[in-house]
PDB file of C-alpha atoms in Angstrom:
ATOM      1  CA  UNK A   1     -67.615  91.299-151.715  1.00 52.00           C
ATOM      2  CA  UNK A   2     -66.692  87.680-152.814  1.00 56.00           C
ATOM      3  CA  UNK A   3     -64.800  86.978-154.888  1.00 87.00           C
ATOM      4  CA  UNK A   4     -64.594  83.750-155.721  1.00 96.00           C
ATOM      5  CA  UNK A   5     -67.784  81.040-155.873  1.00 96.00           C
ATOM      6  CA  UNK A   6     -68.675  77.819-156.746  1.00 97.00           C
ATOM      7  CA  UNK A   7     -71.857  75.923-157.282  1.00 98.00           C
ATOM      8  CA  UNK A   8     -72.240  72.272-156.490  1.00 98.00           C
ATOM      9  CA  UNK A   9     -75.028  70.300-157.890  1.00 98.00           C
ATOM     10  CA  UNK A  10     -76.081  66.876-156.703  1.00 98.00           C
ATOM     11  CA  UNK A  11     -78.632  65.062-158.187  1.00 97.00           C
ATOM     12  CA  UNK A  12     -80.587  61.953-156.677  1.00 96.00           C
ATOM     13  CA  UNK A  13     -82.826  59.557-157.669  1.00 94.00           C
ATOM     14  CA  UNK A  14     -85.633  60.527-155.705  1.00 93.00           C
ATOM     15  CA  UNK A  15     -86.876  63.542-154.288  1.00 95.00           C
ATOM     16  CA  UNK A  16     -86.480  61.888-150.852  1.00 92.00           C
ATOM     17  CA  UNK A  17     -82.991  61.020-151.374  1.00 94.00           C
ATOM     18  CA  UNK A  18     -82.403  64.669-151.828  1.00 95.00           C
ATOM     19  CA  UNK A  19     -84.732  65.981-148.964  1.00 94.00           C
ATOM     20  CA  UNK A  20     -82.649  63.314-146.386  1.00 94.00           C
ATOM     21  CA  UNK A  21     -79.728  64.686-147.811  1.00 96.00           C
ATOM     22  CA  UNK A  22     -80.513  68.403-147.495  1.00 96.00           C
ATOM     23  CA  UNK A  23     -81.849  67.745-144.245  1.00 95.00           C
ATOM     24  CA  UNK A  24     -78.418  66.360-143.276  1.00 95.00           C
ATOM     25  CA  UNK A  25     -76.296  68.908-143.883  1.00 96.00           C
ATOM     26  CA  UNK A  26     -78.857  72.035-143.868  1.00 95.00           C
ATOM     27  CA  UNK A  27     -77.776  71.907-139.981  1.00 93.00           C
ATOM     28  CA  UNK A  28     -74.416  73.321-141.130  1.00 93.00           C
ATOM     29  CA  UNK A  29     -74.860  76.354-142.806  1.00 92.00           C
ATOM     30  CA  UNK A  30     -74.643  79.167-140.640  1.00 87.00           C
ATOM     31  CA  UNK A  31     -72.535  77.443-138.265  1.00 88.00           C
ATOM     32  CA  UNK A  32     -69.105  76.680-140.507  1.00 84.00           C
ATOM     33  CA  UNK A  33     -69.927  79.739-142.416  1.00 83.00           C
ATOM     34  CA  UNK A  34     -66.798  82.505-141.358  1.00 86.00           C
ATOM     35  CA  UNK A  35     -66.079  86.250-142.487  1.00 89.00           C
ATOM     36  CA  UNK A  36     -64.212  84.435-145.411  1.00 93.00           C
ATOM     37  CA  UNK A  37     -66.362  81.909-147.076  1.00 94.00           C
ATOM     38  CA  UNK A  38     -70.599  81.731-146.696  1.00 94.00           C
ATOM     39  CA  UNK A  39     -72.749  78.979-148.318  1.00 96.00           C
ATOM     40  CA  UNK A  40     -76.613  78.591-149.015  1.00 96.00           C
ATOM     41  CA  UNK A  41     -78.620  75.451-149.641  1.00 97.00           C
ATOM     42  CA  UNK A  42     -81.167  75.163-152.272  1.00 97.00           C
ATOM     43  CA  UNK A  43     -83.267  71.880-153.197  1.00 97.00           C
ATOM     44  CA  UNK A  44     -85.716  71.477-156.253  1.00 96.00           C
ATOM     45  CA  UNK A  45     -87.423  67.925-156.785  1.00 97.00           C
ATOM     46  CA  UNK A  46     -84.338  65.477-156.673  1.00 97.00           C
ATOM     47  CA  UNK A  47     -81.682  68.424-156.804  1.00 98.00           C
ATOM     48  CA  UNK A  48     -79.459  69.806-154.351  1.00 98.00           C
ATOM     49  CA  UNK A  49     -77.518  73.277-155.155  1.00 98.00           C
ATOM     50  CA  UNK A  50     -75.081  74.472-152.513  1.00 98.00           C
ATOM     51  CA  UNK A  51     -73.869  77.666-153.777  1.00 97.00           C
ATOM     52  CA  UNK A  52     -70.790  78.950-151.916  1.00 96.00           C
ATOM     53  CA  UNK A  53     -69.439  82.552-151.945  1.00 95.00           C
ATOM     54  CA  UNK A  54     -65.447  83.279-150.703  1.00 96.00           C
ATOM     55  CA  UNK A  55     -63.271  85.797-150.220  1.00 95.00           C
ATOM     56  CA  UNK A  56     -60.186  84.237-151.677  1.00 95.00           C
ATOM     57  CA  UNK A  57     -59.192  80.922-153.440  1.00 95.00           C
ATOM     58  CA  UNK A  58     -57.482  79.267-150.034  1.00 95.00           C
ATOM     59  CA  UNK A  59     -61.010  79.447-148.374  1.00 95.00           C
ATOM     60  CA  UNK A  60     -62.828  78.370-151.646  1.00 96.00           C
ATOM     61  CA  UNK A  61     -60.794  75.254-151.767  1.00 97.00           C
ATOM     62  CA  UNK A  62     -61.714  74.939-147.953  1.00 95.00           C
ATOM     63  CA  UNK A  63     -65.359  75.432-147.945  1.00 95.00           C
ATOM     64  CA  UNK A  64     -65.196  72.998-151.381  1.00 97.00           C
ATOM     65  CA  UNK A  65     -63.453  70.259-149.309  1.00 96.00           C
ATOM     66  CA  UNK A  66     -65.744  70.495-146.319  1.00 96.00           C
ATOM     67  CA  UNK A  67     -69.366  70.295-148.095  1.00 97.00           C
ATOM     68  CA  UNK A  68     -67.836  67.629-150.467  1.00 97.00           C
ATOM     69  CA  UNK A  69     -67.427  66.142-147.447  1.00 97.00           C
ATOM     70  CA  UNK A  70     -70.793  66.656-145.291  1.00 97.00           C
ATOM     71  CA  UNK A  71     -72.711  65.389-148.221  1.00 97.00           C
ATOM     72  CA  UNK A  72     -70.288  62.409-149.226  1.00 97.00           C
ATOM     73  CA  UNK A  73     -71.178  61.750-145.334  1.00 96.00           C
ATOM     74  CA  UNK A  74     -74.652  62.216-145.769  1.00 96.00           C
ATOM     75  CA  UNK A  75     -75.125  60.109-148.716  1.00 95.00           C
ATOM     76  CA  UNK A  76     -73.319  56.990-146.892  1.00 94.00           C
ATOM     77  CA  UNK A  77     -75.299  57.256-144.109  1.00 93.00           C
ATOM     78  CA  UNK A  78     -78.664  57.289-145.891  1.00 88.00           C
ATOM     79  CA  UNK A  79     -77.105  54.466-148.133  1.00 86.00           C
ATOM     80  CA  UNK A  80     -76.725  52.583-145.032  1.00 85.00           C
ATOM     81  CA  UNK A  81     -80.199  53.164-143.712  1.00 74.00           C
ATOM     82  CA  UNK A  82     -81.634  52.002-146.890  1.00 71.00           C
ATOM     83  CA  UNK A  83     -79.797  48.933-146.172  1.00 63.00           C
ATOM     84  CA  UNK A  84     -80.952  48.203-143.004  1.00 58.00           C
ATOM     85  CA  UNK A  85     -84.315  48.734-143.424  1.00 58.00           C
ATOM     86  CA  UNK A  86     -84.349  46.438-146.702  1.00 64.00           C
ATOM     87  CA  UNK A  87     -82.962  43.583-144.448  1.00 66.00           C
ATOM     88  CA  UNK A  88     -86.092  43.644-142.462  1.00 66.00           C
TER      89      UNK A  88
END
């Protein structure tokens, strides 16, 4: 049983936002989830909750660093996007 956890909450200023962001890194869960740390994905309106579950504090800190991450990622590449198609 875990235990350790953390919940990460990111809130955007559209639903959209959140639904490209989700989108983005939904792809990932399952597949950089090991015997020591599993997340899940939850979005609401303009929220996104990643709620992650580890076995110890080392693989907390790992899973932690990686979503940060995968979303920070996300989030830049939507930004971008945006960009581009407001130069149109």
């Amino acid at each position: 049983m875990p235990s350790h956890d953390a919940t990460l909450e990111f809130d955007y200023e559209t639903p959209s936002r959140a639904r490209l962001v989700a989108a983005s890194v939904r792809r990932e869960i399952g597949e950089i989830d090991d015997d020591r740390s599993q997340t899940t994905l939850e979005r609401e309106g303009t929220v996104l909750v990643l709620e992650i579950d580890a076995t110890d504090a080392v693989a907390l800190r790992a899973a932690l660093n990686t979503w940060f991450s995968l979303v920070d990622v996300a989030e830049r590449t939507a930004d971008a996007g945006t960009r581009v198609l407001e130069d149109r």
